[in-house]
């Protein structure tokens, strides 16, 4: 993704997927960012950098997603699922 973005004059955007809290690993985000910096892979937008596409941590986007979900439901383009986890 980094090389593709650079080759095509695009942006390398770091998005943190943290919505599945059952797989949460303490300090994982910090380690990821540190590893990217160590490798010289600087991102153009993301946590600690900011930018137009934020917020970059997905759990912080919940209200945005909720609004779009409600819009789809109101328009009859989506529906609630009442399936059991089984």
Short mmCIF file of C-alpha atoms in Angstrom, two decimals:
data_model
loop_
_atom_site.label_atom_id
_atom_site.label_comp_id
_atom_site.label_asym_id
_atom_site.label_seq_id
_atom_site.Cartn_x
_atom_site.Cartn_y
_atom_site.Cartn_z
CA UNK A 1 0.00 0.00 0.00
CA UNK A 2 2.83 2.40 0.86
CA UNK A 3 4.67 1.82 -2.42
CA UNK A 4 1.45 1.86 -4.45
CA UNK A 5 0.44 5.20 -2.91
CA UNK A 6 3.85 6.73 -3.52
CA UNK A 7 4.07 5.41 -7.09
CA UNK A 8 0.67 6.87 -8.00
CA UNK A 9 1.11 10.17 -6.12
CA UNK A 10 -1.53 9.08 -3.63
CA UNK A 11 -1.76 9.21 0.13
CA UNK A 12 -0.73 6.46 2.51
CA UNK A 13 -3.44 6.51 5.18
CA UNK A 14 -3.17 4.52 8.40
CA UNK A 15 -6.54 3.28 9.65
CA UNK A 16 -6.75 1.43 12.96
CA UNK A 17 -9.38 -1.31 13.12
CA UNK A 18 -10.28 -1.68 16.78
CA UNK A 19 -13.98 -2.51 16.69
CA UNK A 20 -13.46 -6.18 17.61
CA UNK A 21 -12.57 -5.70 21.26
CA UNK A 22 -12.30 -9.47 21.82
CA UNK A 23 -9.05 -9.35 19.83
CA UNK A 24 -7.69 -6.24 21.55
CA UNK A 25 -3.95 -6.34 22.24
CA UNK A 26 -2.57 -3.77 24.66
CA UNK A 27 -0.01 -1.40 23.07
CA UNK A 28 -0.55 -2.92 19.60
CA UNK A 29 -1.24 0.46 17.98
CA UNK A 30 1.85 2.02 19.49
CA UNK A 31 3.96 -0.93 18.35
CA UNK A 32 2.52 -0.73 14.84
CA UNK A 33 3.25 2.99 14.53
CA UNK A 34 6.73 2.49 15.97
CA UNK A 35 7.42 -0.31 13.48
CA UNK A 36 6.27 1.82 10.55
CA UNK A 37 8.52 4.67 11.69
CA UNK A 38 11.46 2.29 12.14
CA UNK A 39 10.97 1.03 8.58
CA UNK A 40 10.77 4.59 7.24
CA UNK A 41 7.13 4.20 6.19
CA UNK A 42 5.69 7.58 7.06
CA UNK A 43 1.93 7.82 6.62
CA UNK A 44 0.29 10.96 5.26
CA UNK A 45 -2.85 10.71 7.36
CA UNK A 46 -3.68 8.75 10.47
CA UNK A 47 -3.44 8.72 14.25
CA UNK A 48 -0.99 11.29 15.61
CA UNK A 49 -0.87 12.99 12.17
CA UNK A 50 -4.47 13.91 11.43
CA UNK A 51 -5.86 14.79 8.02
CA UNK A 52 -9.08 15.10 6.06
CA UNK A 53 -10.30 11.50 6.41
CA UNK A 54 -10.27 11.24 10.20
CA UNK A 55 -10.98 9.96 12.69
CA UNK A 56 -8.67 7.07 11.84
CA UNK A 57 -9.46 4.84 14.79
CA UNK A 58 -12.58 2.96 13.73
CA UNK A 59 -14.24 2.87 17.16
CA UNK A 60 -14.21 6.68 17.07
CA UNK A 61 -16.24 6.56 13.84
CA UNK A 62 -19.17 4.63 15.38
CA UNK A 63 -21.56 7.62 15.29
CA UNK A 64 -20.75 8.23 11.61
CA UNK A 65 -21.49 4.59 10.76
CA UNK A 66 -24.62 4.57 12.90
CA UNK A 67 -26.01 7.59 11.03
CA UNK A 68 -25.46 5.92 7.65
CA UNK A 69 -26.98 2.66 8.86
CA UNK A 70 -30.07 4.51 10.07
CA UNK A 71 -30.32 6.34 6.75
CA UNK A 72 -30.23 3.03 4.85
CA UNK A 73 -32.89 1.55 7.14
CA UNK A 74 -35.11 4.62 6.78
CA UNK A 75 -34.82 4.36 2.97
CA UNK A 76 -35.68 0.66 3.01
CA UNK A 77 -32.22 -0.25 1.72
CA UNK A 78 -31.24 -2.23 4.84
CA UNK A 79 -32.96 -4.07 7.64
CA UNK A 80 -32.27 -5.31 11.13
CA UNK A 81 -31.08 -8.90 11.44
CA UNK A 82 -32.62 -10.92 14.24
CA UNK A 83 -30.50 -14.04 13.70
CA UNK A 84 -29.07 -15.79 16.73
CA UNK A 85 -25.28 -16.25 17.01
CA UNK A 86 -25.81 -19.94 16.24
#
